[in-house]
XYZ file of C-alpha atoms in Angstrom:
749
model
C -133.841 -18.946 139.025
C -136.965 -16.656 139.957
C -139.447 -18.326 141.977
C -143.275 -17.360 141.733
C -145.493 -18.336 144.318
C -149.131 -18.837 142.820
C -151.280 -21.612 144.237
C -154.337 -20.830 142.191
C -155.789 -20.986 139.686
C -155.634 -21.471 135.749
C -156.472 -17.867 134.932
C -153.367 -16.648 137.281
C -150.971 -19.433 135.848
C -151.579 -18.906 132.213
C -150.974 -14.948 133.272
C -147.779 -15.665 134.644
C -146.400 -17.721 131.723
C -145.746 -15.013 129.191
C -143.323 -13.535 132.128
C -141.781 -16.971 132.428
C -141.212 -17.046 128.660
C -139.485 -13.826 128.568
C -137.267 -15.127 131.509
C -136.405 -18.122 129.531
C -135.274 -16.087 126.169
C -133.250 -14.165 128.213
C -131.445 -17.067 129.956
C -132.965 -17.305 133.004
C -135.409 -20.285 134.008
C -138.362 -19.745 136.055
C -140.067 -21.928 138.965
C -143.404 -21.636 139.947
C -144.775 -23.155 143.226
C -148.271 -24.069 142.889
C -150.874 -26.469 144.108
C -152.032 -30.020 143.175
C -155.159 -29.147 141.088
C -153.294 -26.887 138.936
C -149.909 -28.296 138.102
C -151.377 -30.082 135.225
C -151.027 -26.920 133.407
C -147.642 -26.644 133.873
C -146.601 -30.006 131.901
C -147.200 -27.954 128.869
C -144.164 -26.005 128.946
C -140.470 -26.627 128.839
C -139.266 -23.139 130.109
C -140.827 -23.576 133.746
C -140.042 -25.966 136.455
C -142.864 -26.719 138.673
C -143.002 -27.437 142.436
C -146.221 -28.734 143.922
C -146.515 -28.004 147.466
C -148.916 -29.999 149.669
C -151.240 -27.074 150.730
C -154.559 -25.650 150.102
C -154.904 -23.090 147.586
C -155.620 -20.053 149.969
C -152.671 -21.167 152.069
C -150.121 -18.364 151.350
C -147.843 -19.006 154.343
C -147.536 -22.410 154.391
C -146.473 -22.130 150.558
C -143.731 -19.410 151.475
C -142.304 -21.328 154.408
C -141.961 -24.230 152.271
C -140.172 -22.161 149.706
C -137.660 -21.108 152.352
C -137.504 -24.891 153.694
C -136.550 -26.084 150.133
C -133.753 -23.996 149.717
C -135.388 -22.039 146.853
C -134.403 -18.492 146.258
C -136.771 -15.872 148.241
C -140.296 -16.552 146.251
C -142.091 -13.504 144.636
C -145.360 -13.977 145.550
C -148.237 -13.358 142.776
C -151.294 -14.498 144.554
C -153.786 -11.339 144.548
C -156.886 -13.191 145.474
C -157.052 -14.950 148.647
C -157.532 -14.101 152.307
C -157.048 -10.410 152.298
C -154.514 -10.288 155.578
C -152.449 -12.934 153.769
C -152.420 -11.455 150.228
C -151.345 -8.108 151.916
C -148.626 -9.705 154.260
C -146.860 -12.230 151.808
C -147.974 -10.487 148.153
C -148.052 -6.571 148.596
C -145.986 -5.572 151.909
C -142.926 -7.208 150.121
C -143.119 -4.945 147.318
C -144.031 -1.634 149.177
C -147.698 -1.969 148.567
C -150.876 -1.792 151.070
C -153.005 -2.959 148.414
C -153.815 -3.251 144.850
C -152.675 -0.129 142.756
C -153.476 -1.344 139.255
C -156.846 -1.662 137.024
C -157.149 -5.581 137.163
C -155.893 -8.441 139.008
C -153.605 -9.731 136.044
C -151.872 -6.498 135.951
C -151.568 -6.803 139.482
C -149.774 -9.754 139.249
C -147.235 -8.228 136.935
C -146.841 -5.294 138.859
C -145.826 -7.610 142.310
C -143.653 -9.374 139.712
C -141.870 -5.842 139.007
C -142.758 -6.308 135.218
C -145.500 -4.244 134.869
C -143.810 -2.155 132.373
C -143.815 -5.114 129.692
C -147.723 -5.312 130.050
C -147.891 -3.079 126.696
C -145.517 -5.567 125.087
C -148.128 -8.222 124.798
C -145.743 -10.700 125.554
C -146.816 -14.187 124.108
C -148.227 -17.167 125.699
C -146.757 -20.653 124.705
C -147.161 -23.992 125.163
C -144.315 -26.120 123.777
C -145.325 -29.487 124.912
C -148.545 -29.816 123.317
C -149.891 -33.163 123.306
C -150.861 -34.041 119.660
C -152.244 -37.276 120.302
C -155.012 -36.078 123.228
C -155.692 -33.010 120.851
C -156.446 -35.039 117.874
C -158.712 -37.589 120.276
C -160.838 -34.606 121.716
C -161.498 -33.249 118.385
C -162.439 -36.674 116.749
C -164.706 -37.215 119.567
C -166.334 -34.238 119.424
C -166.534 -34.292 115.718
C -166.817 -37.983 114.627
C -167.855 -36.745 110.975
C -164.693 -35.893 108.787
C -166.432 -33.564 106.627
C -167.486 -30.677 108.791
C -168.925 -28.578 105.989
C -167.884 -25.011 105.112
C -169.546 -23.359 108.238
C -167.110 -21.211 110.239
C -166.719 -22.701 113.644
C -167.919 -20.642 116.910
C -166.396 -21.710 119.902
C -168.708 -20.772 123.076
C -167.172 -21.364 126.607
C -169.472 -19.921 128.604
C -168.945 -21.963 132.136
C -167.040 -19.865 134.297
C -166.470 -21.316 138.073
C -164.694 -18.718 139.910
C -166.206 -15.775 138.057
C -170.077 -17.186 136.406
C -171.845 -15.179 134.082
C -175.333 -14.890 135.143
C -176.975 -14.667 131.724
C -175.006 -17.444 130.292
C -178.308 -19.428 129.088
C -179.695 -16.439 127.293
C -176.414 -15.580 125.641
C -176.152 -19.519 124.523
C -179.528 -19.244 123.105
C -179.358 -16.053 121.180
C -176.314 -17.040 119.562
C -177.420 -20.675 118.569
C -181.096 -19.344 117.051
C -179.568 -16.272 115.325
C -176.306 -17.713 114.012
C -176.760 -21.249 113.984
C -177.721 -21.907 110.184
C -174.231 -19.814 109.111
C -172.031 -20.761 111.722
C -171.286 -24.349 113.486
C -171.466 -23.536 116.835
C -169.673 -25.600 119.459
C -169.323 -25.555 123.089
C -165.772 -26.535 124.299
C -165.684 -29.888 125.548
C -163.863 -31.207 128.593
C -160.205 -31.670 128.164
C -157.661 -33.905 129.951
C -155.265 -30.624 130.270
C -156.900 -27.380 129.605
C -153.778 -26.762 126.776
C -155.029 -29.565 124.842
C -158.280 -27.050 123.531
C -155.577 -25.080 121.340
C -156.249 -27.714 118.646
C -159.910 -26.436 118.486
C -158.703 -22.725 118.879
C -156.237 -22.951 115.944
C -159.260 -24.168 113.646
C -162.259 -22.030 114.949
C -163.192 -18.396 113.371
C -164.834 -16.819 116.678
C -164.321 -17.718 120.408
C -167.129 -16.879 122.570
C -166.199 -16.872 126.277
C -166.796 -15.829 129.991
C -164.319 -14.504 132.313
C -162.670 -18.256 132.702
C -159.581 -20.148 132.027
C -160.489 -20.803 128.336
C -160.693 -17.065 127.859
C -157.515 -16.551 129.208
C -155.719 -19.555 127.053
C -156.971 -17.793 124.008
C -154.054 -15.537 124.173
C -152.018 -18.546 123.210
C -153.633 -18.034 119.602
C -153.691 -14.453 118.723
C -155.368 -14.710 115.700
C -158.306 -16.115 117.013
C -161.121 -13.193 117.561
C -162.529 -13.280 120.802
C -166.005 -12.156 122.135
C -165.243 -11.281 125.719
C -167.249 -11.324 128.571
C -165.486 -10.045 132.102
C -166.510 -10.049 135.536
C -167.086 -6.644 136.967
C -168.267 -7.861 140.643
C -167.627 -6.619 143.374
C -165.079 -4.122 141.703
C -164.115 -4.108 137.692
C -160.573 -4.989 139.089
C -162.020 -8.445 139.677
C -162.579 -8.812 135.853
C -159.585 -9.895 133.513
C -158.156 -7.396 131.304
C -158.800 -6.491 127.619
C -156.157 -8.043 124.828
C -155.896 -7.164 121.475
C -157.548 -10.607 120.237
C -160.558 -9.396 121.838
C -162.651 -7.939 119.243
C -165.499 -7.031 121.309
C -165.122 -6.672 125.465
C -168.253 -6.708 127.719
C -168.569 -6.260 131.497
C -171.129 -8.568 132.758
C -173.511 -5.995 133.983
C -173.273 -4.215 130.904
C -174.693 -7.181 128.543
C -178.465 -6.571 128.628
C -177.624 -2.934 127.121
C -174.920 -3.972 124.854
C -176.265 -7.281 123.359
C -177.344 -5.738 119.814
C -173.893 -4.293 119.501
C -172.459 -7.527 120.203
C -174.624 -9.172 117.337
C -173.587 -6.637 114.752
C -169.679 -7.613 115.620
C -169.998 -11.013 115.012
C -172.063 -9.985 111.923
C -168.857 -8.655 110.830
C -166.805 -11.957 111.117
C -165.300 -14.209 109.683
C -163.054 -12.541 107.502
C -161.102 -9.112 109.090
C -159.831 -6.221 107.491
C -156.226 -5.283 106.217
C -154.577 -3.982 109.431
C -152.679 -1.435 108.325
C -153.640 0.904 110.745
C -155.115 0.711 114.194
C -158.032 3.084 114.250
C -159.104 3.830 118.017
C -161.988 5.744 119.333
C -163.917 5.975 122.786
C -167.355 3.526 122.129
C -168.515 4.653 125.436
C -170.848 7.660 123.839
C -171.239 5.732 120.443
C -171.661 2.179 118.952
C -168.902 0.909 117.602
C -168.778 0.408 113.616
C -168.010 -2.694 111.881
C -166.952 -2.797 108.639
C -163.552 -0.897 107.817
C -161.477 -1.171 104.411
C -158.228 -0.625 105.442
C -157.793 -0.229 109.319
C -158.237 -2.401 112.332
C -161.121 -0.841 114.364
C -160.452 -0.747 118.193
C -163.466 0.926 119.620
C -162.824 1.469 123.412
C -165.892 -0.271 125.076
C -167.194 0.381 128.349
C -165.139 -1.399 131.191
C -162.051 -2.093 128.603
C -159.920 -0.045 130.414
C -160.831 -0.938 133.873
C -161.801 2.473 135.172
C -163.656 5.394 133.710
C -164.715 8.621 135.073
C -167.980 7.168 136.993
C -165.974 5.196 139.125
C -163.099 7.741 140.035
C -164.426 11.062 139.796
C -168.529 10.234 140.703
C -169.102 11.664 137.259
C -172.979 10.831 136.240
C -171.422 9.436 132.806
C -168.952 6.790 132.051
C -166.125 7.862 130.089
C -162.462 6.228 129.420
C -158.992 7.872 130.308
C -156.794 8.991 127.218
C -153.795 7.079 127.850
C -155.311 3.887 128.927
C -156.877 3.911 125.194
C -153.672 4.606 123.643
C -152.263 1.948 125.705
C -154.812 -0.617 124.053
C -154.023 0.806 120.835
C -150.176 0.142 121.324
C -151.286 -3.481 122.766
C -153.321 -3.885 119.256
C -150.497 -2.579 116.803
C -147.545 -4.485 115.249
C -144.132 -2.469 115.085
C -143.791 0.210 112.932
C -148.134 0.457 112.521
C -149.706 3.463 112.492
C -152.385 4.298 115.340
C -155.051 6.736 114.634
C -156.975 8.223 117.541
C -160.292 9.992 116.471
C -163.645 10.959 118.051
C -166.745 8.690 117.180
C -168.125 8.999 113.734
C -164.941 10.384 112.110
C -164.613 9.467 108.431
C -160.984 9.198 107.161
C -158.697 8.286 104.503
C -155.824 6.104 104.452
C -153.105 7.755 106.058
C -150.366 5.103 105.852
C -147.137 6.974 106.179
C -148.344 10.256 107.572
C -147.733 11.148 111.042
C -147.086 12.222 113.552
C -149.927 14.808 112.125
C -153.166 15.815 113.406
C -156.528 16.991 111.852
C -159.053 19.934 112.581
C -162.785 18.832 112.269
C -164.327 19.642 109.014
C -168.252 19.067 109.064
C -170.577 19.529 106.021
C -168.006 21.963 104.450
C -167.420 24.050 107.489
C -164.259 23.953 109.623
C -164.085 23.949 113.416
C -161.403 24.498 115.610
C -161.745 20.838 117.373
C -159.123 18.256 116.440
C -160.513 15.236 115.618
C -157.629 12.970 114.286
C -154.287 12.039 115.668
C -152.003 10.024 113.900
C -148.569 8.756 114.650
C -146.394 5.268 114.627
C -147.010 2.787 117.330
C -143.389 3.491 118.625
C -144.164 7.398 118.557
C -147.113 6.627 120.910
C -145.235 4.796 123.417
C -142.721 7.302 123.943
C -145.402 10.259 124.208
C -147.109 8.614 126.692
C -144.941 10.050 129.243
C -145.890 13.360 128.323
C -149.860 13.024 128.111
C -151.609 14.130 131.194
C -154.402 11.752 132.619
C -156.955 13.138 130.577
C -160.539 11.664 129.841
C -161.243 10.709 126.280
C -164.909 12.617 126.476
C -167.237 14.260 123.749
C -165.192 17.907 125.296
C -162.283 19.624 123.594
C -159.883 20.104 126.558
C -158.222 16.636 125.938
C -157.810 17.166 122.132
C -156.214 20.800 122.867
C -153.968 19.277 125.274
C -153.038 16.593 122.720
C -152.246 18.550 120.218
C -150.170 20.631 122.105
C -148.073 17.495 123.104
C -148.205 16.710 119.224
C -146.798 19.905 118.248
C -144.009 20.098 120.830
C -142.837 16.810 119.208
C -143.044 17.976 115.875
C -146.540 16.864 114.481
C -147.913 18.688 111.376
C -151.226 19.903 110.389
C -152.965 17.633 107.986
C -156.531 19.328 108.032
C -158.785 17.831 105.360
C -157.667 14.627 105.647
C -161.080 13.497 107.755
C -164.857 14.901 107.984
C -167.675 14.126 109.951
C -171.307 14.177 109.129
C -173.145 17.228 110.701
C -175.423 15.959 113.790
C -178.884 15.350 113.291
C -179.627 17.299 116.255
C -177.476 19.854 118.048
C -176.814 18.798 122.054
C -178.527 21.533 124.510
C -175.918 23.426 125.965
C -174.677 22.909 129.237
C -176.032 24.461 132.402
C -173.033 23.136 134.391
C -169.580 21.738 133.472
C -169.837 18.197 134.392
C -166.760 16.713 136.615
C -165.047 14.724 133.644
C -165.165 18.211 131.796
C -163.592 20.284 135.019
C -161.449 17.434 135.394
C -159.850 17.724 131.664
C -159.916 21.582 131.771
C -157.455 21.858 135.107
C -155.457 19.313 133.376
C -155.339 21.434 130.210
C -154.547 24.685 131.481
C -151.771 23.257 133.647
C -150.108 21.496 130.933
C -150.544 24.655 128.806
C -148.702 26.843 131.788
C -146.235 24.427 132.674
C -145.105 24.308 128.857
C -145.718 27.927 128.354
C -148.038 27.305 125.314
C -149.907 30.564 124.795
C -151.736 29.813 121.427
C -153.519 26.931 119.820
C -151.485 27.673 116.621
C -147.833 28.677 116.595
C -146.815 31.975 115.491
C -146.849 32.648 111.954
C -143.013 33.229 111.617
C -143.025 29.090 113.045
C -145.615 28.397 110.405
C -143.914 29.814 107.249
C -140.246 30.399 106.179
C -140.089 34.178 106.352
C -137.783 37.062 104.805
C -135.843 39.173 107.048
C -137.709 42.686 107.122
C -136.200 45.511 109.052
C -139.395 48.126 109.905
C -137.455 50.113 112.402
C -137.666 53.233 110.280
C -141.562 52.727 109.815
C -144.226 54.308 112.132
C -144.331 52.185 115.258
C -146.897 48.782 114.754
C -147.371 49.702 111.251
C -149.185 46.886 109.556
C -150.972 45.538 106.747
C -148.255 45.959 104.059
C -148.900 45.250 100.226
C -146.044 44.612 98.053
C -144.948 45.315 94.341
C -141.954 45.324 92.297
C -141.252 48.818 90.693
C -138.088 48.706 88.297
C -136.705 45.744 89.793
C -137.137 47.104 93.579
C -139.680 45.797 96.245
C -142.112 48.667 97.518
C -143.952 48.324 100.253
C -147.209 50.002 101.551
C -148.644 49.827 105.338
C -150.930 51.082 107.500
C -150.437 53.029 110.742
C -152.531 54.600 113.567
C -151.636 58.455 114.328
C -153.013 60.781 116.990
C -153.975 57.955 119.873
C -157.443 56.844 118.093
C -158.842 54.236 115.563
C -158.052 56.127 112.545
C -155.310 55.245 110.023
C -153.347 56.820 107.529
C -151.041 54.671 104.652
C -147.275 55.080 103.765
C -144.945 53.720 101.346
C -141.305 52.367 101.633
C -138.814 50.704 99.276
C -137.460 47.629 100.463
C -133.566 47.758 100.492
C -131.363 45.476 101.865
C -133.924 43.589 103.958
C -135.255 47.124 105.491
C -137.914 49.444 105.144
C -136.442 52.940 103.804
C -137.447 56.207 102.844
C -140.898 55.946 104.359
C -143.507 58.501 103.141
C -147.249 58.940 103.655
C -149.221 58.485 100.429
C -150.479 61.612 99.206
C -153.717 62.009 97.092
C -155.012 64.461 94.480
C -158.560 64.498 96.377
C -157.547 64.493 100.180
C -159.608 62.342 102.563
C -161.005 65.158 104.539
C -160.176 63.464 108.070
C -161.382 59.619 106.844
C -159.422 56.616 108.081
C -157.372 55.119 105.256
C -156.839 51.307 105.470
C -155.247 48.575 103.810
C -153.736 49.828 100.968
C -153.010 47.051 97.709
C -150.373 47.507 95.230
C -151.252 46.286 91.658
C -149.737 46.627 88.180
C -151.854 48.082 85.567
C -150.557 49.248 81.960
C -147.311 48.737 83.123
C -147.623 51.368 85.873
C -147.970 50.807 89.839
C -151.247 51.230 90.950
C -153.379 51.345 94.375
C -156.467 50.562 95.883
C -157.727 51.433 99.517
C -160.622 52.015 101.737
C -161.782 55.191 103.153
C -163.714 54.699 106.423
C -165.688 57.250 108.362
C -165.145 56.813 112.135
C -167.397 59.241 113.742
C -168.427 59.002 117.512
C -171.940 57.648 118.111
C -172.281 56.749 114.380
C -171.861 53.439 112.583
C -168.722 53.342 110.796
C -169.220 53.698 106.718
C -166.596 52.798 104.011
C -166.046 52.973 100.495
C -163.472 51.296 98.054
C -161.204 53.818 96.020
C -158.418 53.066 93.442
C -155.983 55.377 92.075
C -152.589 55.093 89.911
C -149.020 56.606 91.405
C -148.141 59.898 89.464
C -144.762 59.579 90.966
C -143.191 58.152 94.282
C -145.594 58.442 96.959
C -148.257 60.959 95.050
C -151.465 59.205 93.800
C -153.304 61.195 90.896
C -156.887 61.062 90.306
C -158.817 58.643 92.790
C -161.805 56.543 91.403
C -164.857 55.512 93.296
C -166.292 52.549 91.347
C -170.616 53.150 91.403
C -171.719 49.828 91.730
C -172.700 47.187 94.783
C -172.722 49.419 97.990
C -169.764 51.436 97.517
C -171.765 54.585 97.923
C -170.673 55.699 101.500
C -173.944 53.850 102.926
C -172.254 50.339 103.690
C -169.152 49.027 104.644
C -167.532 47.881 101.366
C -163.848 46.671 101.438
C -161.743 43.902 100.502
C -161.983 44.262 96.661
C -159.521 42.283 94.924
C -157.906 44.698 91.617
C -156.176 43.030 88.906
C -155.393 43.030 85.005
C -155.889 40.727 82.245
C -155.330 41.619 78.719
C -154.638 45.271 79.314
C -158.285 45.564 81.097
C -158.884 46.496 84.817
C -161.161 43.681 87.041
C -161.892 43.667 90.711
C -162.983 40.688 92.410
C -166.211 42.368 93.983
C -167.540 38.681 95.884
C -166.122 35.194 96.359
C -169.636 33.337 97.827
C -172.478 32.632 97.475
C -171.132 32.970 93.667
C -168.020 34.825 92.520
C -168.492 37.910 90.978
C -165.675 39.756 88.715
C -166.176 43.289 87.556
C -164.826 44.715 84.929
C -164.238 48.539 85.442
C -163.186 51.390 83.322
C -162.729 54.516 85.572
C -165.586 54.629 87.820
C -167.723 52.685 85.725
C -168.450 49.008 85.795
C -168.722 47.879 82.289
C -169.142 43.866 82.643
C -170.050 41.501 85.551
C -168.571 38.119 85.517
C -170.536 35.194 87.834
C -168.940 31.571 88.350
C -169.541 29.133 90.888
C -168.364 29.990 94.551
C -164.763 28.009 95.285
C -165.354 25.861 98.453
C -163.561 26.889 101.491
C -164.339 25.526 104.800
C -162.607 28.199 106.839
C -165.174 31.261 106.504
C -166.138 33.350 103.518
C -163.261 34.212 101.221
C -162.481 37.966 101.046
C -159.861 40.042 99.533
C -156.140 39.328 99.379
C -154.000 40.221 96.300
C -153.702 38.533 92.517
C -150.650 37.982 90.373
C -149.989 36.034 86.961
C -148.786 32.716 87.643
C -148.072 29.734 85.278
C -150.215 31.050 82.590
C -152.935 31.330 85.012
C -154.010 34.292 88.035
C -152.813 33.055 91.562
C -155.157 34.810 94.409
C -153.863 34.916 97.953
C -156.973 35.850 100.374
C -157.844 35.622 103.930
C -160.600 34.270 105.658
C -162.189 34.373 109.396
C -164.348 32.139 111.744
C -165.640 33.264 114.824
C -166.263 30.292 117.314
C -163.647 28.826 119.126
C -163.580 25.753 121.747
C -167.163 26.961 122.964
C -167.073 30.597 123.153
C -166.103 33.627 120.744
C -162.666 33.396 119.264
C -162.322 35.105 115.760
C -159.296 33.709 113.785
C -158.160 34.619 110.138
C -156.969 32.584 107.785
C -154.837 32.836 104.649
C -155.301 30.739 101.600
C -154.877 30.815 97.894
C -156.889 29.715 95.003
C -155.689 29.124 90.989
C -157.932 30.996 88.584
C -158.512 30.920 84.807
C -156.589 34.269 83.171
C -159.603 35.424 81.284
C -163.170 36.016 81.735
C -165.218 34.971 83.573
C -162.331 33.973 85.738
C -163.279 30.419 87.000
C -161.656 28.832 90.115
C -159.738 26.187 89.166
C -158.336 24.992 92.775
C -158.177 26.413 96.178
C -155.828 25.187 98.963
C -157.040 22.034 100.749
C -156.350 23.968 104.231
C -154.843 27.274 105.151
C -151.354 28.353 104.397
C -150.879 30.329 107.499
C -153.200 29.991 110.603
C -153.912 33.236 112.628
C -152.009 33.409 115.916
C -152.507 35.264 118.739
C -148.781 35.321 119.101
C -146.755 37.919 119.237
C -148.669 40.074 121.765
C -147.873 44.104 121.312
C -148.610 46.282 123.906
C -150.690 48.862 121.934
C -154.425 49.691 122.319
C -155.147 48.420 118.181
C -153.627 44.809 118.757
C -156.358 42.240 117.610
C -155.361 38.605 118.162
C -155.162 35.751 115.680
C -155.125 38.074 112.723
C -152.929 37.102 109.456
C -153.762 39.140 106.495
C -152.472 38.748 103.270
C -152.393 42.253 101.018
C -149.647 41.790 98.759
C -147.646 38.949 96.882
C -144.848 38.926 93.839
C -143.450 36.095 92.243
C -139.816 35.819 93.403
C -138.210 32.808 91.244
C -139.448 29.388 92.217
C -141.055 31.135 95.161
C -143.449 33.694 96.051
C -143.103 36.757 98.394
C -146.498 36.961 100.093
C -146.879 40.326 102.550
C -148.919 39.937 105.686
C -150.440 42.076 108.697
C -149.911 40.133 111.623
C -152.317 41.111 114.335
C -153.132 44.468 113.624
C -149.941 45.770 114.989
C -146.927 44.024 112.459
C -145.802 43.394 108.745
C -144.326 40.255 107.582
C -142.732 38.830 104.557
C -143.111 35.178 104.066
C -141.723 33.263 101.379
C -144.125 30.642 99.673
C -142.934 27.560 98.007
C -145.256 26.175 95.502
C -145.944 22.884 97.582
C -147.249 25.249 100.351
C -150.157 26.377 98.330
C -151.972 23.100 99.236
C -154.070 23.520 95.911
């Protein structure tokens, strides 16, 4: 039999009972040694032997001696409040502690009992020897009338002895004057035994309680929503811990600043959401939302975790710790339930059955490399806690970058597009100095990335999509930006490569045989390029023949680069006949024209000239534009849509394209993306659908030791249909060629 020594008070005894119930259910009955003023509480349970010692609640030494004298098993002293020297000697030293180590006295009791690992399990509080006669009499004495009407009952428990709330009279007045016409507001009556109040709790719709025994008793009726006030003097450790049935939790010292928030939460009751998902976010920096259609809201409010950055890092701004917030959600969630962690203000859709996954930010139609949503089942989060560093859940990005890396290492997927956020009314001023909380997160993030070998915020492209083996050993070193086209049943591949050690490039073409690029040759043109740089060839079919477009750039020292787009048709093998330079747009050598996408429709030649702010398609004959078609732009939040390659697909046209964003986490960090859109096969070639998120994200992996390496680039230049899939040719980081196999589902249309 386990023996717990707890001489006072009701709250501490109530905190121990879930452990005793767990002991009993495992076949071991517990004993609690307490003093006479509190022993009546234990009359309400059958699973505990109560031993009453004749001493004062603070005489821990006498209680320990009494336990030994009566032949009880050496008692576990769980009294963490009392004379400091006695608490140290009888509570902490036997378990190897010098003082408290947790965030609240309740958890401290479980810690010295060796059971802190069960706290997140939310063990139930149960009274199996309730006195229904006393409960009924107490109810009738409080409500003599049989018909109470239809008003919901709000119980008030505002009289705390050990931790009195200094604003209890103001709180009571505010509640009664504001809600008195809609609620039946009742101050809890004095009961013969504390647990006789359970009959009231089961009939009530809301309990408003300060830090006192009635607050702890509410855990026995978990379905009762609680507005909880917790002590914070002399330190937050002295206040009661947050519990999952607390719909609003406030430290005594914060109430005058947060009372309006409390009123809005009460306004949302009675009646709660369908708790399919537990949605958790930090409410330290924003007010909680109160109306949810399909999730259980858990805004982590100030002080609820028992610790924050102001207390531990001497930071000027209070924010909670990430792991503490996740633990709260684990406590609130049921087995198998999903937990969504978001930043404040994020709008999301119902994500039942999705996860583990994460989503980057969509803000007013624009993408930003900031993770705003993490979702996974309760059990996944519980197992992953061991991997998550002790980060702060602040407004910065270091915690989310670290958490995203944890998610990826555990097989999570990117579901960007399922959540969004409104554009802020005003932008935050730039930080002149990184505050301690952000320095703390940055250090932990950098350590995690170093320790786990994470060198990219995205996995290598070869890990994002299925790839087709391609041996490029016969091509010039570091050939890149390949385009592909089927010719007489064989797959031809064009490529770009640097020569003479400078920025200029040439174009070549090879045939893929048994997974290897063979017989590579430079493209030859009837009209020589005269030293210009030839770039980014794109192969396409026109009138049953292979054709090619490319960019010619002038790269001269001291002069701004200029480029034009040209196209031509192959005479044979690697030789291109007459070249055409379309006269239109800015394709006259005075600007930077590139990324035209040529294609055929009804034996006519077209090129997508622009995609935003409207899509512009040119009908071309030789060097002349004979028609121009404009249609609404395709909305794509990952930057301006450019270039790519167009192939016939399911009676329509499928275009692969690239885009780019320039900002990373508060710094310049260009990144390319590959996406796709479905277009009408006839003029004006309206876009019918576009990828909901990128098919591929540019990654800085792998790195190549060459001067023209450019990180984060993924550049689609060619595509061809291959059975029930598509082969997409990609340039990687201006240094490599890659062939990807794209299934229809991966288009994300």
